[in-house]
Amino acid sequence: MRAVSGTREATAGPGRARARRSPLDALIALAGVAVVVAAVTPIVSQWLYNQPDQRLVDLEVYREGGLAVLRGAALYDFLTQPPQLLPFTYPPFAALLAVPFTLLSWRAAQWAWTLLIYAALAVAVWYAFRDLIRRTGRWAPLTMGVLVAGAAWLDPVRDQIRFGQVGVFLLAMCLADCCTRSPRWPRGLLVGLALAIKLVPGVFLLYFLITGRRNAFVNALATAVVATLGGFAVLPHASAAYWFGALLQGGDRTGAVDGTTNQAINGIVARVLDQGPARTAVWLVLALAMAYAGFKLARRATYAADALVGGRPVVTGPAGTDHFAAADPASGPGAYGLLLAGVAITGLLSVLLSPVGWIHHLVWIIPVIGALVGDGRDTRRCLFGLAFWIFFLFPLPWWGSHLSTTGHPPIARFWGSLERDSFGLAAIVAILLLGNWLTNRVTRRASREDPSQRQVEVGTLAT
């Protein structure tokens, strides 16, 4: 088994690198920033300078929620201004976090939110492509800039800017909690906060539980409960209205379940079957099957990562904080890639299993690509990563929606209906690819490189 060195070796290199910084290093860093600015400028220009009633409409929902808190208005009764007429659909805790944006002008809030999204995107890209970035040495800032620029043009990420969504923040929080070697916070804290803001990160509670990260599970659950109870303490009426009213309304508040933008399994089924008991039954069966297979593969990838470094996480540092040896750079890119794969699978399940999983929720494709690419030494893995990046660059579901309408030949409508579901289907393919092909490839290669290490045995949900 591969031994994992302590932090002394891991930290000595960066210290020496800092002492040798030169003007060239500064130029490389500036070049990385310039690449990002050049890449995002057209996106920002398009969505922050379009029609006023189309700009960052979800941010308007958050901000109006914050205003409702300050005014003492009913949080779940208001609608944003026409033509959007959108309700607030998040827990009261999220409305409390939106209050600071009410202190800014609407224009300033748009710019602040956009800059924060790109900052969170940079965090997510770092965790997704850590080994590739580190491998480039002094050129790492430029590598980082190129990767952030590439991620910014993915269709789900562009939609995050278009709508002013919260998804990139949740992505960065979950990645930081699950992929940091030894966090300075109790592991699970960030997932718990993400769950208090939006319910879909709740899948990571099950991930922590089935992969043996029980301290993280307890921390995440406790954080979510404390934040929710805090919402009850500050906003008792709004909390009761949400947990016993608005939450149960489901799709009636979140939008049309059969709309093209819903790439969850529920949306795919809804575009095939009419509303009724049969459709609900089909969705539940498929969702349960996907949940079983998906969590089984997430567990498989994570256990394989743990096995490559000699075992399960151990508790060190702050109370309840797990040390993930698989996340240690000294463990090599194989273990980290599999750890990232397990997290990415879980993130994709948060989209597929939800009653509504919008296209912009699929920012989880970023760690999928990162897990596939690894440190960039495996050509076949890089080609798979490139294929997913190209696939998610284009609004394929909307192209399919156009083809599937009347007026096109039957064969075009058939392919259009498949293309309409393409992002959701691609997410399923990504889960199978990470949990099976990538896990097998990494473990086999590790065994060949270290003959003393036996073939990794991975469990199932039944063991």
CSV table of C-alpha atoms in Angstrom, one decimal:
chain,number,residue,atom,x,y,z
A,1,MET,CA,0.0,0.0,0.0
A,2,ARG,CA,1.1,3.5,-0.8
A,3,ALA,CA,2.2,5.4,2.3
A,4,VAL,CA,1.1,8.9,2.7
A,5,SER,CA,3.7,11.4,3.9
A,6,GLY,CA,2.9,14.1,6.4
A,7,THR,CA,2.4,17.8,5.8
A,8,ARG,CA,6.0,18.7,6.1
A,9,GLU,CA,6.9,17.3,2.7
A,10,ALA,CA,3.7,18.6,1.1
A,11,THR,CA,4.3,22.1,2.3
A,12,ALA,CA,8.1,22.5,1.8
A,13,GLY,CA,7.8,22.7,-2.0
A,14,PRO,CA,5.5,25.7,-2.2
A,15,GLY,CA,7.6,27.6,0.4
A,16,ARG,CA,10.7,27.2,-1.7
A,17,ALA,CA,8.7,28.2,-4.8
A,18,ARG,CA,7.6,31.4,-3.1
A,19,ALA,CA,11.2,32.3,-2.4
A,20,ARG,CA,12.1,32.0,-6.1
A,21,ARG,CA,9.3,34.1,-7.6
A,22,SER,CA,10.4,36.2,-10.4
A,23,PRO,CA,9.0,38.8,-12.8
A,24,LEU,CA,8.1,35.9,-15.1
A,25,ASP,CA,5.9,34.4,-12.4
A,26,ALA,CA,4.0,37.6,-12.1
A,27,LEU,CA,3.6,37.8,-15.9
A,28,ILE,CA,2.3,34.2,-15.9
A,29,ALA,CA,-0.2,35.1,-13.2
A,30,LEU,CA,-1.4,38.1,-15.1
A,31,ALA,CA,-1.7,36.0,-18.2
A,32,GLY,CA,-4.0,33.6,-16.4
A,33,VAL,CA,-6.2,36.5,-15.2
A,34,ALA,CA,-6.2,38.0,-18.7
A,35,VAL,CA,-7.4,34.7,-20.2
A,36,VAL,CA,-10.3,34.5,-17.7
A,37,VAL,CA,-11.3,38.1,-18.3
A,38,ALA,CA,-11.2,37.7,-22.1
A,39,ALA,CA,-13.3,34.5,-21.9
A,40,VAL,CA,-16.0,35.8,-19.5
A,41,THR,CA,-16.4,39.3,-21.0
A,42,PRO,CA,-18.7,38.2,-23.8
A,43,ILE,CA,-20.8,36.2,-21.4
A,44,VAL,CA,-21.1,39.0,-18.9
A,45,SER,CA,-21.8,41.5,-21.6
A,46,GLN,CA,-24.6,39.4,-23.0
A,47,TRP,CA,-26.4,38.7,-19.7
A,48,LEU,CA,-25.8,41.9,-17.7
A,49,TYR,CA,-26.6,44.2,-20.6
A,50,ASN,CA,-29.7,42.5,-22.1
A,51,GLN,CA,-33.3,43.5,-21.5
A,52,PRO,CA,-33.7,44.8,-17.9
A,53,ASP,CA,-36.5,42.3,-17.2
A,54,GLN,CA,-34.3,39.4,-18.3
A,55,ARG,CA,-31.2,40.1,-16.2
A,56,LEU,CA,-30.3,37.6,-13.4
A,57,VAL,CA,-33.9,36.8,-12.7
A,58,ASP,CA,-33.1,34.3,-9.9
A,59,LEU,CA,-30.9,36.8,-8.1
A,60,GLU,CA,-34.0,39.1,-8.2
A,61,VAL,CA,-35.9,36.3,-6.4
A,62,TYR,CA,-33.2,36.0,-3.7
A,63,ARG,CA,-33.0,39.8,-3.3
A,64,GLU,CA,-36.8,40.2,-3.1
A,65,GLY,CA,-36.7,37.4,-0.5
A,66,GLY,CA,-34.2,39.5,1.5
A,67,LEU,CA,-36.4,42.5,1.2
A,68,ALA,CA,-39.4,40.5,2.4
A,69,VAL,CA,-37.5,39.6,5.5
A,70,LEU,CA,-36.6,43.2,6.2
A,71,ARG,CA,-40.2,44.4,5.6
A,72,GLY,CA,-41.8,41.6,7.5
A,73,ALA,CA,-43.7,40.5,4.4
A,74,ALA,CA,-44.9,37.0,3.7
A,75,LEU,CA,-41.9,35.3,2.1
A,76,TYR,CA,-43.8,32.7,0.1
A,77,ASP,CA,-46.6,34.9,-1.2
A,78,PHE,CA,-44.8,37.5,-3.3
A,79,LEU,CA,-43.9,37.2,-7.0
A,80,THR,CA,-41.2,39.1,-8.8
A,81,GLN,CA,-42.1,41.8,-11.3
A,82,PRO,CA,-43.7,40.9,-14.7
A,83,PRO,CA,-42.9,39.2,-17.0
A,84,GLN,CA,-41.1,36.7,-14.8
A,85,LEU,CA,-43.6,36.5,-11.8
A,86,LEU,CA,-41.3,34.1,-9.9
A,87,PRO,CA,-41.9,33.0,-6.3
A,88,PHE,CA,-39.3,32.4,-3.6
A,89,THR,CA,-38.7,28.6,-3.4
A,90,TYR,CA,-35.8,28.3,-1.0
A,91,PRO,CA,-35.7,27.7,2.8
A,92,PRO,CA,-36.0,30.8,5.0
A,93,PHE,CA,-32.3,30.5,5.9
A,94,ALA,CA,-31.4,31.4,2.3
A,95,ALA,CA,-33.6,34.5,2.5
A,96,LEU,CA,-31.5,35.6,5.5
A,97,LEU,CA,-28.3,35.2,3.6
A,98,ALA,CA,-29.8,37.4,0.8
A,99,VAL,CA,-30.3,40.4,3.0
A,100,PRO,CA,-26.9,41.9,2.4
A,101,PHE,CA,-27.7,42.2,-1.3
A,102,THR,CA,-30.7,44.4,-0.4
A,103,LEU,CA,-28.3,47.0,0.8
A,104,LEU,CA,-26.8,47.4,-2.7
A,105,SER,CA,-28.5,48.9,-5.7
A,106,TRP,CA,-29.9,46.4,-8.1
A,107,ARG,CA,-27.2,47.1,-10.6
A,108,ALA,CA,-24.4,46.8,-8.0
A,109,ALA,CA,-26.0,43.6,-6.7
A,110,GLN,CA,-25.9,42.1,-10.2
A,111,TRP,CA,-22.2,42.8,-10.6
A,112,ALA,CA,-21.3,41.7,-7.1
A,113,TRP,CA,-23.2,38.4,-7.6
A,114,THR,CA,-21.6,37.8,-11.0
A,115,LEU,CA,-18.1,38.3,-9.6
A,116,LEU,CA,-18.8,36.0,-6.7
A,117,ILE,CA,-20.0,33.3,-9.1
A,118,TYR,CA,-16.8,33.4,-11.0
A,119,ALA,CA,-14.8,33.4,-7.7
A,120,ALA,CA,-16.7,30.2,-6.7
A,121,LEU,CA,-16.1,28.8,-10.2
A,122,ALA,CA,-12.3,29.3,-9.7
A,123,VAL,CA,-12.6,27.4,-6.4
A,124,ALA,CA,-14.5,24.5,-8.1
A,125,VAL,CA,-12.0,24.4,-10.9
A,126,TRP,CA,-9.1,24.2,-8.5
A,127,TYR,CA,-10.6,21.1,-6.7
A,128,ALA,CA,-11.7,19.5,-10.0
A,129,PHE,CA,-8.3,19.9,-11.8
A,130,ARG,CA,-6.0,20.1,-8.8
A,131,ASP,CA,-3.5,17.5,-10.0
A,132,LEU,CA,-3.3,18.8,-13.6
A,133,ILE,CA,-2.8,22.4,-12.3
A,134,ARG,CA,-0.1,21.3,-9.8
A,135,ARG,CA,1.7,19.3,-12.5
A,136,THR,CA,2.3,22.4,-14.6
A,137,GLY,CA,4.5,24.0,-11.9
A,138,ARG,CA,5.3,27.7,-12.3
A,139,TRP,CA,2.8,27.7,-15.2
A,140,ALA,CA,0.0,26.8,-12.8
A,141,PRO,CA,-1.7,30.2,-12.8
A,142,LEU,CA,-2.0,30.2,-16.6
A,143,THR,CA,-3.3,26.6,-16.5
A,144,MET,CA,-5.8,27.7,-13.9
A,145,GLY,CA,-6.9,30.6,-16.1
A,146,VAL,CA,-7.3,28.4,-19.1
A,147,LEU,CA,-9.4,25.9,-17.2
A,148,VAL,CA,-11.6,28.5,-15.6
A,149,ALA,CA,-12.1,30.0,-19.0
A,150,GLY,CA,-13.1,26.7,-20.5
A,151,ALA,CA,-15.5,25.9,-17.6
A,152,ALA,CA,-17.1,29.4,-17.9
A,153,TRP,CA,-18.3,28.5,-21.4
A,154,LEU,CA,-20.0,25.3,-20.4
A,155,ASP,CA,-23.8,25.7,-21.1
A,156,PRO,CA,-24.8,25.0,-17.4
A,157,VAL,CA,-22.3,27.6,-16.2
A,158,ARG,CA,-23.4,30.2,-18.7
A,159,ASP,CA,-26.9,29.7,-17.5
A,160,GLN,CA,-25.7,30.3,-13.9
A,161,ILE,CA,-24.7,33.8,-15.0
A,162,ARG,CA,-27.8,34.3,-17.2
A,163,PHE,CA,-30.1,33.6,-14.3
A,164,GLY,CA,-27.9,34.7,-11.4
A,165,GLN,CA,-28.1,31.2,-9.8
A,166,VAL,CA,-26.7,29.8,-6.7
A,167,GLY,CA,-25.5,26.4,-8.1
A,168,VAL,CA,-21.8,27.3,-8.5
A,169,PHE,CA,-21.6,28.3,-4.8
A,170,LEU,CA,-23.1,24.9,-3.8
A,171,LEU,CA,-20.7,23.1,-6.1
A,172,ALA,CA,-17.7,24.8,-4.6
A,173,MET,CA,-18.9,24.2,-1.0
A,174,CYS,CA,-19.5,20.5,-1.5
A,175,LEU,CA,-16.2,20.0,-3.4
A,176,ALA,CA,-14.3,21.8,-0.6
A,177,ASP,CA,-15.9,19.8,2.1
A,178,CYS,CA,-15.4,16.4,0.3
A,179,CYS,CA,-12.0,16.9,-1.4
A,180,THR,CA,-9.9,18.8,1.1
A,181,ARG,CA,-7.3,16.7,2.8
A,182,SER,CA,-7.6,18.1,6.3
A,183,PRO,CA,-10.0,21.0,6.4
A,184,ARG,CA,-9.7,23.8,9.0
A,185,TRP,CA,-13.4,23.5,9.7
A,186,PRO,CA,-15.3,20.4,10.9
A,187,ARG,CA,-15.8,18.3,7.7
A,188,GLY,CA,-19.5,18.4,6.8
A,189,LEU,CA,-20.0,22.0,7.8
A,190,LEU,CA,-20.1,23.3,4.3
A,191,VAL,CA,-22.4,20.5,3.0
A,192,GLY,CA,-24.7,21.3,6.0
A,193,LEU,CA,-24.8,25.0,5.1
A,194,ALA,CA,-25.4,24.1,1.4
A,195,LEU,CA,-28.3,21.9,2.5
A,196,ALA,CA,-29.8,24.7,4.6
A,197,ILE,CA,-29.7,27.0,1.5
A,198,LYS,CA,-31.1,24.4,-0.9
A,199,LEU,CA,-32.3,20.9,-0.3
A,200,VAL,CA,-30.6,19.1,-3.2
A,201,PRO,CA,-27.2,18.8,-1.5
A,202,GLY,CA,-28.9,16.5,0.9
A,203,VAL,CA,-27.6,13.6,-1.2
A,204,PHE,CA,-24.2,14.1,0.4
A,205,LEU,CA,-25.6,13.1,3.7
A,206,LEU,CA,-26.2,9.6,2.3
A,207,TYR,CA,-22.8,9.8,0.5
A,208,PHE,CA,-21.0,10.5,3.9
A,209,LEU,CA,-23.0,7.7,5.5
A,210,ILE,CA,-22.4,4.9,3.0
A,211,THR,CA,-18.7,5.7,2.5
A,212,GLY,CA,-17.8,5.6,6.2
A,213,ARG,CA,-17.5,9.4,6.7
A,214,ARG,CA,-19.7,9.3,9.7
A,215,ASN,CA,-18.2,12.3,11.5
A,216,ALA,CA,-18.8,14.3,8.3
A,217,PHE,CA,-22.4,13.0,8.2
A,218,VAL,CA,-23.0,14.1,11.8
A,219,ASN,CA,-21.4,17.5,11.3
A,220,ALA,CA,-23.4,18.2,8.1
A,221,LEU,CA,-26.7,17.1,9.6
A,222,ALA,CA,-26.1,19.1,12.8
A,223,THR,CA,-25.2,22.2,10.8
A,224,ALA,CA,-28.3,21.9,8.6
A,225,VAL,CA,-30.5,21.5,11.6
A,226,VAL,CA,-29.0,24.4,13.5
A,227,ALA,CA,-29.3,26.7,10.5
A,228,THR,CA,-32.9,25.6,9.9
A,229,LEU,CA,-33.7,26.1,13.6
A,230,GLY,CA,-32.1,29.5,13.3
A,231,GLY,CA,-34.5,30.3,10.5
A,232,PHE,CA,-37.4,29.2,12.7
A,233,ALA,CA,-36.1,31.5,15.5
A,234,VAL,CA,-35.8,34.6,13.3
A,235,LEU,CA,-38.6,33.8,10.8
A,236,PRO,CA,-41.1,31.5,12.5
A,237,HIS,CA,-44.0,32.2,10.3
A,238,ALA,CA,-42.0,32.0,7.1
A,239,SER,CA,-40.4,28.7,8.3
A,240,ALA,CA,-43.8,27.2,9.0
A,241,ALA,CA,-45.1,28.4,5.6
A,242,TYR,CA,-42.1,26.8,3.9
A,243,TRP,CA,-41.7,23.4,5.6
A,244,PHE,CA,-45.5,22.8,5.9
A,245,GLY,CA,-46.7,24.5,2.8
A,246,ALA,CA,-44.5,25.8,0.0
A,247,LEU,CA,-42.2,22.8,0.1
A,248,LEU,CA,-45.1,20.4,-0.5
A,249,GLN,CA,-46.3,22.3,-3.5
A,250,GLY,CA,-43.2,21.1,-5.5
A,251,GLY,CA,-43.5,21.7,-9.2
A,252,ASP,CA,-46.4,24.1,-8.8
A,253,ARG,CA,-43.8,26.7,-7.5
A,254,THR,CA,-40.6,25.6,-9.3
A,255,GLY,CA,-41.9,25.5,-12.9
A,256,ALA,CA,-43.2,23.0,-15.5
A,257,VAL,CA,-41.9,19.5,-14.8
A,258,ASP,CA,-42.0,18.6,-18.5
A,259,GLY,CA,-40.1,21.7,-19.6
A,260,THR,CA,-36.9,21.2,-21.7
A,261,THR,CA,-34.7,22.7,-19.0
A,262,ASN,CA,-35.7,19.9,-16.6
A,263,GLN,CA,-33.1,17.2,-17.2
A,264,ALA,CA,-33.9,15.2,-14.2
A,265,ILE,CA,-35.3,11.7,-14.6
A,266,ASN,CA,-38.7,13.1,-13.7
A,267,GLY,CA,-38.5,15.6,-16.5
A,268,ILE,CA,-37.4,12.9,-19.0
A,269,VAL,CA,-40.4,10.7,-18.0
A,270,ALA,CA,-42.8,13.7,-18.1
A,271,ARG,CA,-41.9,14.5,-21.7
A,272,VAL,CA,-42.9,10.9,-22.6
A,273,LEU,CA,-45.9,10.1,-20.5
A,274,ASP,CA,-49.0,12.2,-19.6
A,275,GLN,CA,-49.5,13.3,-16.0
A,276,GLY,CA,-51.1,10.7,-13.9
A,277,PRO,CA,-50.4,7.7,-11.6
A,278,ALA,CA,-48.6,5.8,-14.3
A,279,ARG,CA,-46.1,8.6,-14.9
A,280,THR,CA,-45.5,8.9,-11.2
A,281,ALA,CA,-45.0,5.2,-10.8
A,282,VAL,CA,-42.5,5.0,-13.7
A,283,TRP,CA,-40.6,8.0,-12.3
A,284,LEU,CA,-40.3,6.4,-8.8
A,285,VAL,CA,-39.1,3.1,-10.2
A,286,LEU,CA,-36.5,4.7,-12.4
A,287,ALA,CA,-35.4,7.1,-9.7
A,288,LEU,CA,-35.0,4.3,-7.2
A,289,ALA,CA,-33.0,2.3,-9.7
A,290,MET,CA,-30.8,5.2,-10.5
A,291,ALA,CA,-30.3,6.0,-6.8
A,292,TYR,CA,-29.3,2.4,-6.0
A,293,ALA,CA,-26.9,2.1,-8.9
A,294,GLY,CA,-25.5,5.7,-8.5
A,295,PHE,CA,-24.8,5.5,-4.8
A,296,LYS,CA,-23.3,2.0,-5.3
A,297,LEU,CA,-20.9,3.4,-7.9
A,298,ALA,CA,-20.1,6.5,-5.8
A,299,ARG,CA,-19.3,4.1,-2.9
A,300,ARG,CA,-17.2,1.9,-5.2
A,301,ALA,CA,-15.1,4.8,-6.5
A,302,THR,CA,-14.6,6.2,-3.0
A,303,TYR,CA,-13.7,2.9,-1.4
A,304,ALA,CA,-11.2,2.3,-4.2
A,305,ALA,CA,-9.7,5.7,-3.5
A,306,ASP,CA,-9.4,4.8,0.2
A,307,ALA,CA,-7.9,1.4,-0.6
A,308,LEU,CA,-5.2,2.9,-2.7
A,309,VAL,CA,-3.9,4.9,0.3
A,310,GLY,CA,-4.4,2.2,2.9
A,311,GLY,CA,-7.8,2.6,4.4
A,312,ARG,CA,-10.6,4.8,5.6
A,313,PRO,CA,-10.4,8.4,6.8
A,314,VAL,CA,-9.1,9.0,10.3
A,315,VAL,CA,-10.1,11.8,12.7
A,316,THR,CA,-7.5,14.4,13.3
A,317,GLY,CA,-7.3,18.1,14.1
A,318,PRO,CA,-10.6,19.9,15.0
A,319,ALA,CA,-13.2,17.7,16.6
A,320,GLY,CA,-15.0,15.7,14.0
A,321,THR,CA,-12.7,16.6,11.2
A,322,ASP,CA,-11.7,13.6,9.0
A,323,HIS,CA,-8.2,13.4,7.4
A,324,PHE,CA,-8.7,12.2,3.8
A,325,ALA,CA,-5.4,10.5,2.8
A,326,ALA,CA,-6.8,10.2,-0.8
A,327,ALA,CA,-7.0,13.9,-1.0
A,328,ASP,CA,-3.3,14.3,0.0
A,329,PRO,CA,-1.2,15.3,-3.1
A,330,ALA,CA,1.5,12.9,-1.8
A,331,SER,CA,-1.0,10.0,-2.5
A,332,GLY,CA,-0.8,10.6,-6.2
A,333,PRO,CA,-3.5,11.5,-8.8
A,334,GLY,CA,-5.1,8.1,-8.9
A,335,ALA,CA,-6.5,8.2,-5.4
A,336,TYR,CA,-7.6,11.8,-5.7
A,337,GLY,CA,-9.2,11.1,-9.1
A,338,LEU,CA,-11.3,8.3,-7.7
A,339,LEU,CA,-12.3,10.4,-4.6
A,340,LEU,CA,-13.4,13.2,-7.0
A,341,ALA,CA,-15.3,10.7,-9.1
A,342,GLY,CA,-17.3,9.5,-6.1
A,343,VAL,CA,-18.2,13.1,-5.2
A,344,ALA,CA,-19.0,14.0,-8.8
A,345,ILE,CA,-21.3,11.0,-9.1
A,346,THR,CA,-23.1,12.1,-6.0
A,347,GLY,CA,-23.5,15.6,-7.3
A,348,LEU,CA,-25.0,14.3,-10.6
A,349,LEU,CA,-27.4,12.2,-8.5
A,350,SER,CA,-28.6,15.5,-6.8
A,351,VAL,CA,-29.7,16.6,-10.3
A,352,LEU,CA,-31.1,13.3,-11.7
A,353,LEU,CA,-33.1,12.3,-8.6
A,354,SER,CA,-34.7,15.7,-7.8
A,355,PRO,CA,-38.2,16.3,-9.2
A,356,VAL,CA,-36.7,19.2,-11.1
A,357,GLY,CA,-33.1,19.3,-12.2
A,358,TRP,CA,-32.6,22.3,-14.4
A,359,ILE,CA,-29.8,22.5,-16.9
A,360,HIS,CA,-27.9,25.1,-14.8
A,361,HIS,CA,-27.8,22.5,-12.0
A,362,LEU,CA,-25.5,20.4,-14.1
A,363,VAL,CA,-22.4,22.4,-13.2
A,364,TRP,CA,-21.5,19.1,-11.6
A,365,ILE,CA,-20.1,18.2,-15.1
A,366,ILE,CA,-17.0,20.2,-14.0
A,367,PRO,CA,-15.7,17.7,-11.5
A,368,VAL,CA,-16.8,14.9,-13.9
A,369,ILE,CA,-14.3,16.3,-16.5
A,370,GLY,CA,-11.7,16.9,-13.8
A,371,ALA,CA,-11.9,13.3,-12.5
A,372,LEU,CA,-11.6,12.0,-16.1
A,373,VAL,CA,-8.6,14.1,-17.0
A,374,GLY,CA,-6.7,13.6,-13.8
A,375,ASP,CA,-3.2,14.9,-14.1
A,376,GLY,CA,-3.4,14.8,-17.9
A,377,ARG,CA,-1.0,11.8,-18.4
A,378,ASP,CA,-3.6,9.3,-19.6
A,379,THR,CA,-4.6,10.1,-23.2
A,380,ARG,CA,-7.7,8.1,-23.2
A,381,ARG,CA,-9.0,9.7,-20.0
A,382,CYS,CA,-8.2,13.1,-21.5
A,383,LEU,CA,-10.2,12.3,-24.6
A,384,PHE,CA,-13.2,11.3,-22.5
A,385,GLY,CA,-12.9,14.6,-20.6
A,386,LEU,CA,-12.6,16.6,-23.8
A,387,ALA,CA,-15.7,14.9,-25.2
A,388,PHE,CA,-17.8,15.8,-22.2
A,389,TRP,CA,-16.5,19.4,-22.3
A,390,ILE,CA,-17.4,19.7,-26.0
A,391,PHE,CA,-20.8,18.1,-25.4
A,392,PHE,CA,-21.8,20.5,-22.7
A,393,LEU,CA,-20.6,23.6,-24.6
A,394,PHE,CA,-23.8,23.7,-26.7
A,395,PRO,CA,-27.5,24.0,-25.7
A,396,LEU,CA,-28.3,20.6,-27.2
A,397,PRO,CA,-31.6,20.1,-25.3
A,398,TRP,CA,-33.0,23.4,-26.8
A,399,TRP,CA,-31.9,22.3,-30.2
A,400,GLY,CA,-33.7,19.1,-29.6
A,401,SER,CA,-36.8,20.9,-28.4
A,402,HIS,CA,-36.9,22.8,-31.7
A,403,LEU,CA,-36.5,19.6,-33.8
A,404,SER,CA,-39.2,17.7,-31.8
A,405,THR,CA,-42.0,20.1,-32.7
A,406,THR,CA,-44.5,19.5,-35.5
A,407,GLY,CA,-43.4,20.6,-38.9
A,408,HIS,CA,-40.3,18.4,-39.0
A,409,PRO,CA,-40.1,14.8,-40.4
A,410,PRO,CA,-40.8,12.0,-38.0
A,411,ILE,CA,-37.2,10.9,-37.9
A,412,ALA,CA,-36.1,14.4,-37.0
A,413,ARG,CA,-38.7,14.6,-34.3
A,414,PHE,CA,-37.5,11.3,-32.9
A,415,TRP,CA,-33.9,12.4,-32.7
A,416,GLY,CA,-35.0,15.8,-31.5
A,417,SER,CA,-36.8,14.1,-28.5
A,418,LEU,CA,-33.6,12.2,-27.6
A,419,GLU,CA,-31.5,15.4,-28.0
A,420,ARG,CA,-34.0,17.2,-25.8
A,421,ASP,CA,-33.0,14.8,-23.0
A,422,SER,CA,-29.4,14.7,-23.9
A,423,PHE,CA,-27.9,16.4,-20.8
A,424,GLY,CA,-29.8,14.1,-18.4
A,425,LEU,CA,-28.8,11.1,-20.4
A,426,ALA,CA,-25.2,12.3,-20.5
A,427,ALA,CA,-25.2,12.6,-16.7
A,428,ILE,CA,-26.3,9.0,-16.5
A,429,VAL,CA,-23.5,8.0,-18.9
A,430,ALA,CA,-21.0,10.0,-16.8
A,431,ILE,CA,-22.1,8.1,-13.6
A,432,LEU,CA,-21.5,4.8,-15.3
A,433,LEU,CA,-18.2,5.9,-16.8
A,434,LEU,CA,-16.8,7.2,-13.5
A,435,GLY,CA,-18.0,4.4,-11.3
A,436,ASN,CA,-17.1,1.5,-13.7
A,437,TRP,CA,-14.5,2.3,-16.4
A,438,LEU,CA,-12.5,5.0,-14.5
A,439,THR,CA,-12.4,3.1,-11.3
A,440,ASN,CA,-11.3,-0.1,-13.0
A,441,ARG,CA,-8.7,1.7,-15.1
A,442,VAL,CA,-7.1,3.5,-12.1
A,443,THR,CA,-7.0,0.5,-9.8
A,444,ARG,CA,-5.6,-1.8,-12.5
A,445,ARG,CA,-2.9,0.8,-13.3
A,446,ALA,CA,-2.1,1.2,-9.6
A,447,SER,CA,-1.6,-2.6,-9.3
A,448,ARG,CA,0.8,-2.6,-12.3
A,449,GLU,CA,2.8,0.2,-10.9
A,450,ASP,CA,3.1,-1.3,-7.4
A,451,PRO,CA,3.2,-5.2,-7.7
A,452,SER,CA,3.1,-5.4,-3.9
A,453,GLN,CA,-0.3,-3.9,-3.8
A,454,ARG,CA,-3.1,-6.4,-4.3
A,455,GLN,CA,-5.9,-5.7,-6.7
A,456,VAL,CA,-8.3,-3.3,-5.0
A,457,GLU,CA,-11.6,-5.0,-3.8
A,458,VAL,CA,-14.5,-2.6,-3.8
A,459,GLY,CA,-17.7,-3.2,-1.9
A,460,THR,CA,-21.4,-2.7,-2.7
A,461,LEU,CA,-24.2,-1.3,-0.8
A,462,ALA,CA,-25.0,-4.8,0.5
A,463,THR,CA,-21.6,-5.2,2.2
